[in-house]
Amino acid sequence: MLIEKDSVVSIAYQLLDASGEVLEKSDQPISYLHGGYDGIFPVVEEALHRQAIGYSCSVLMNPENTFGEYDSELVRVESRDAFPRDIEVGMQFEGAQEGSAEVMIFTVTDIADDKVVVDGNHPLAGQTLRFDCTVVAVRPATAEELSHGHVHGDDGAHGHEH
Ligand SMILES: [Zn+2]
C-alpha cells in the first residue's frame, strides 16, 4: 500500500548535521501516524507521501523546517541562587518565556560564581539537518490510533493515560 493520510508508517532513519555527522540513529524502526499529526517533521511527511515500502530518501531541512532559527533573546543570565546547588552545564529546566504562558525547556550552558546562563533554544536550533530514512512498513491506522492522533504498539499496548 502507498503512504496516505492516516497510514501508520515505520521508518529506519538517521539524523545528520550539515557536516555529515550522525546526531541520532534509529536502533529499531520508529512508527508515526502520517497526515499532519505532528508525528514527524512535516518536510519528511511530504517526501514520503504516496511512497511505499522500500522507498528511501534524504531530506535536507532548514531551521524553519525543524527547530527554528537560533534566537539570542532566549539566552538568559540568572542568579545562581535560583538553581539547585548541584547544578551542572547541560542540565535542563522548565521555564516560561517572558510575557507568555508557554512552557519552554532551558538548558544550562555556563555557570559562573554567582550566575547561571540558560538557553531556551533547542540544542539543534539554527542548524541545517539531513534526515535519511527508509520505509520498512506501512499499514492503516486503527480507529483508536486515529482518535488519539498517534501510533500505538504492535500488540495494541498503550503506555499512556489518555
Ligand atoms: Zn494513545
Coordinates of C-alpha atoms and ligand atoms in Angstrom, one line a residue:
M1 CA 0.0 0.0 0.0
L2 CA 1.0 3.6 -0.5
I3 CA 1.6 6.1 2.3
E4 CA -1.6 8.2 2.6
K5 CA -3.2 10.3 5.2
D6 CA -3.9 8.0 8.3
S7 CA -1.3 5.4 7.4
V8 CA 1.0 4.2 10.1
V9 CA 4.5 4.4 8.6
S10 CA 7.6 2.7 10.0
I11 CA 11.0 4.0 9.0
A12 CA 14.6 3.4 9.8
Y13 CA 16.3 6.7 10.0
Q14 CA 19.3 8.8 10.8
L15 CA 19.6 12.5 11.5
L16 CA 22.8 14.2 10.4
D17 CA 24.2 17.7 10.8
A18 CA 25.5 19.7 7.8
S19 CA 28.9 18.2 8.1
G20 CA 27.5 14.7 7.8
E21 CA 28.0 13.7 11.5
V22 CA 25.2 11.4 12.7
L23 CA 23.3 13.0 15.6
E24 CA 20.6 10.4 16.0
K25 CA 20.0 7.0 14.6
S26 CA 17.2 4.5 15.0
D27 CA 18.1 1.2 16.5
Q28 CA 14.6 -0.1 15.8
P29 CA 12.4 1.4 13.2
I30 CA 10.1 4.1 14.5
S31 CA 6.5 4.4 13.6
Y32 CA 4.4 7.6 13.1
L33 CA 0.9 8.5 12.1
H34 CA 1.1 10.1 8.7
G35 CA -1.1 13.1 7.6
G36 CA -0.4 16.1 9.7
Y37 CA -0.4 14.7 13.3
D38 CA 2.9 16.2 14.2
G39 CA 4.4 12.7 14.4
I40 CA 7.5 13.7 12.4
F41 CA 9.0 16.7 10.6
P42 CA 6.4 17.9 8.1
V43 CA 9.0 18.1 5.3
V44 CA 9.7 14.4 5.8
E45 CA 6.0 13.6 5.6
E46 CA 5.9 15.5 2.3
A47 CA 8.8 13.4 1.0
L48 CA 7.2 10.1 2.0
H49 CA 3.7 10.9 0.8
R50 CA 2.4 8.3 -1.7
Q51 CA 5.6 6.3 -1.4
A52 CA 5.7 2.6 -0.5
I53 CA 7.8 0.1 1.5
G54 CA 11.5 0.2 0.4
Y55 CA 11.4 3.8 -0.5
S56 CA 14.5 5.7 0.7
C57 CA 15.0 9.4 0.8
S58 CA 17.4 12.0 2.1
V59 CA 15.7 15.3 3.1
L60 CA 17.7 18.5 3.7
M61 CA 15.9 20.6 6.4
N62 CA 16.4 24.3 7.1
P63 CA 16.0 25.5 10.7
E64 CA 12.5 26.8 9.7
N65 CA 11.5 23.2 9.0
T66 CA 12.9 21.8 12.2
F67 CA 13.8 23.6 15.5
G68 CA 13.7 27.3 14.3
E69 CA 16.4 29.9 13.9
Y70 CA 18.7 30.5 16.9
D71 CA 17.2 33.3 19.0
S72 CA 19.7 35.1 21.1
E73 CA 16.9 36.7 23.2
L74 CA 16.2 33.2 24.6
V75 CA 19.6 33.3 26.4
R76 CA 19.3 34.5 29.9
V77 CA 21.6 35.1 32.8
E78 CA 20.1 34.2 36.1
S79 CA 21.2 34.3 39.7
R80 CA 22.8 31.1 40.8
D81 CA 20.6 31.2 44.0
A82 CA 17.6 30.3 41.8
F83 CA 19.1 26.8 41.0
P84 CA 19.9 23.7 42.9
R85 CA 23.3 23.6 44.4
D86 CA 24.5 20.6 42.3
I87 CA 23.7 22.4 39.0
E88 CA 25.8 21.4 36.0
V89 CA 26.2 22.5 32.4
G90 CA 23.8 20.5 30.2
M91 CA 21.0 20.3 32.9
Q92 CA 17.6 21.3 31.7
F93 CA 14.8 23.2 33.4
E94 CA 11.3 24.2 32.5
G95 CA 10.5 27.9 32.5
A96 CA 8.1 30.4 31.0
Q97 CA 9.1 32.8 28.3
E98 CA 8.6 36.4 29.4
G99 CA 5.1 37.6 28.7
S100 CA 4.0 34.1 27.6
A101 CA 2.3 31.2 29.3
E102 CA 4.1 28.7 27.1
V103 CA 6.4 26.4 29.0
M104 CA 9.9 26.2 27.5
I105 CA 12.9 24.0 28.2
F106 CA 16.0 25.9 29.1
T107 CA 19.4 24.3 29.0
V108 CA 22.2 25.4 31.3
T109 CA 25.1 26.5 29.1
D110 CA 27.5 28.2 31.5
I111 CA 28.0 28.6 35.3
A112 CA 30.0 31.3 37.0
D113 CA 30.4 32.1 40.7
D114 CA 27.1 33.6 41.2
K115 CA 25.4 33.5 37.8
V116 CA 24.0 30.8 35.6
V117 CA 23.5 31.1 31.8
V118 CA 20.4 29.3 30.4
D119 CA 19.5 29.0 26.8
G120 CA 15.9 28.4 25.7
N121 CA 16.8 27.5 22.1
H122 CA 16.5 23.9 21.1
P123 CA 20.0 22.4 21.0
L124 CA 19.7 22.0 17.2
A125 CA 18.2 25.4 16.6
G126 CA 19.7 27.3 13.7
Q127 CA 21.2 24.1 12.1
T128 CA 20.6 22.7 8.7
L129 CA 19.9 19.0 9.2
R130 CA 19.6 16.0 7.0
F131 CA 17.1 13.2 7.6
D132 CA 17.8 10.0 5.8
C133 CA 15.2 7.3 6.0
T134 CA 13.9 4.1 4.5
V135 CA 10.3 3.0 4.7
V136 CA 10.1 -0.5 6.3
A137 CA 6.3 -0.9 6.9
V138 CA 3.0 0.8 6.1
R139 CA -0.4 -0.1 7.5
P140 CA -3.7 1.6 8.0
A141 CA -4.1 3.2 11.4
T142 CA -6.7 1.7 13.8
A143 CA -9.8 3.7 14.8
E144 CA -8.2 4.1 18.3
E145 CA -5.0 5.4 16.9
L146 CA -6.8 8.0 14.8
S147 CA -8.9 9.1 17.8
H148 CA -5.6 9.6 19.8
G149 CA -3.7 11.1 16.9
H150 CA -0.7 8.8 17.4
V151 CA 0.6 5.3 16.9
H152 CA 0.1 2.5 19.5
G153 CA 2.4 -0.5 19.9
D154 CA 2.3 -3.6 17.7
D155 CA 0.4 -5.5 20.5
G156 CA -2.0 -2.7 20.9
A157 CA -0.2 -1.8 24.2
H158 CA -0.7 1.7 25.3
G159 CA 1.7 3.2 27.7
H160 CA -0.1 6.4 28.4
E161 CA -3.1 7.7 30.1
H162 CA -5.3 9.4 27.5
Ligands
ZN1 ZN -3.0 6.7 22.5

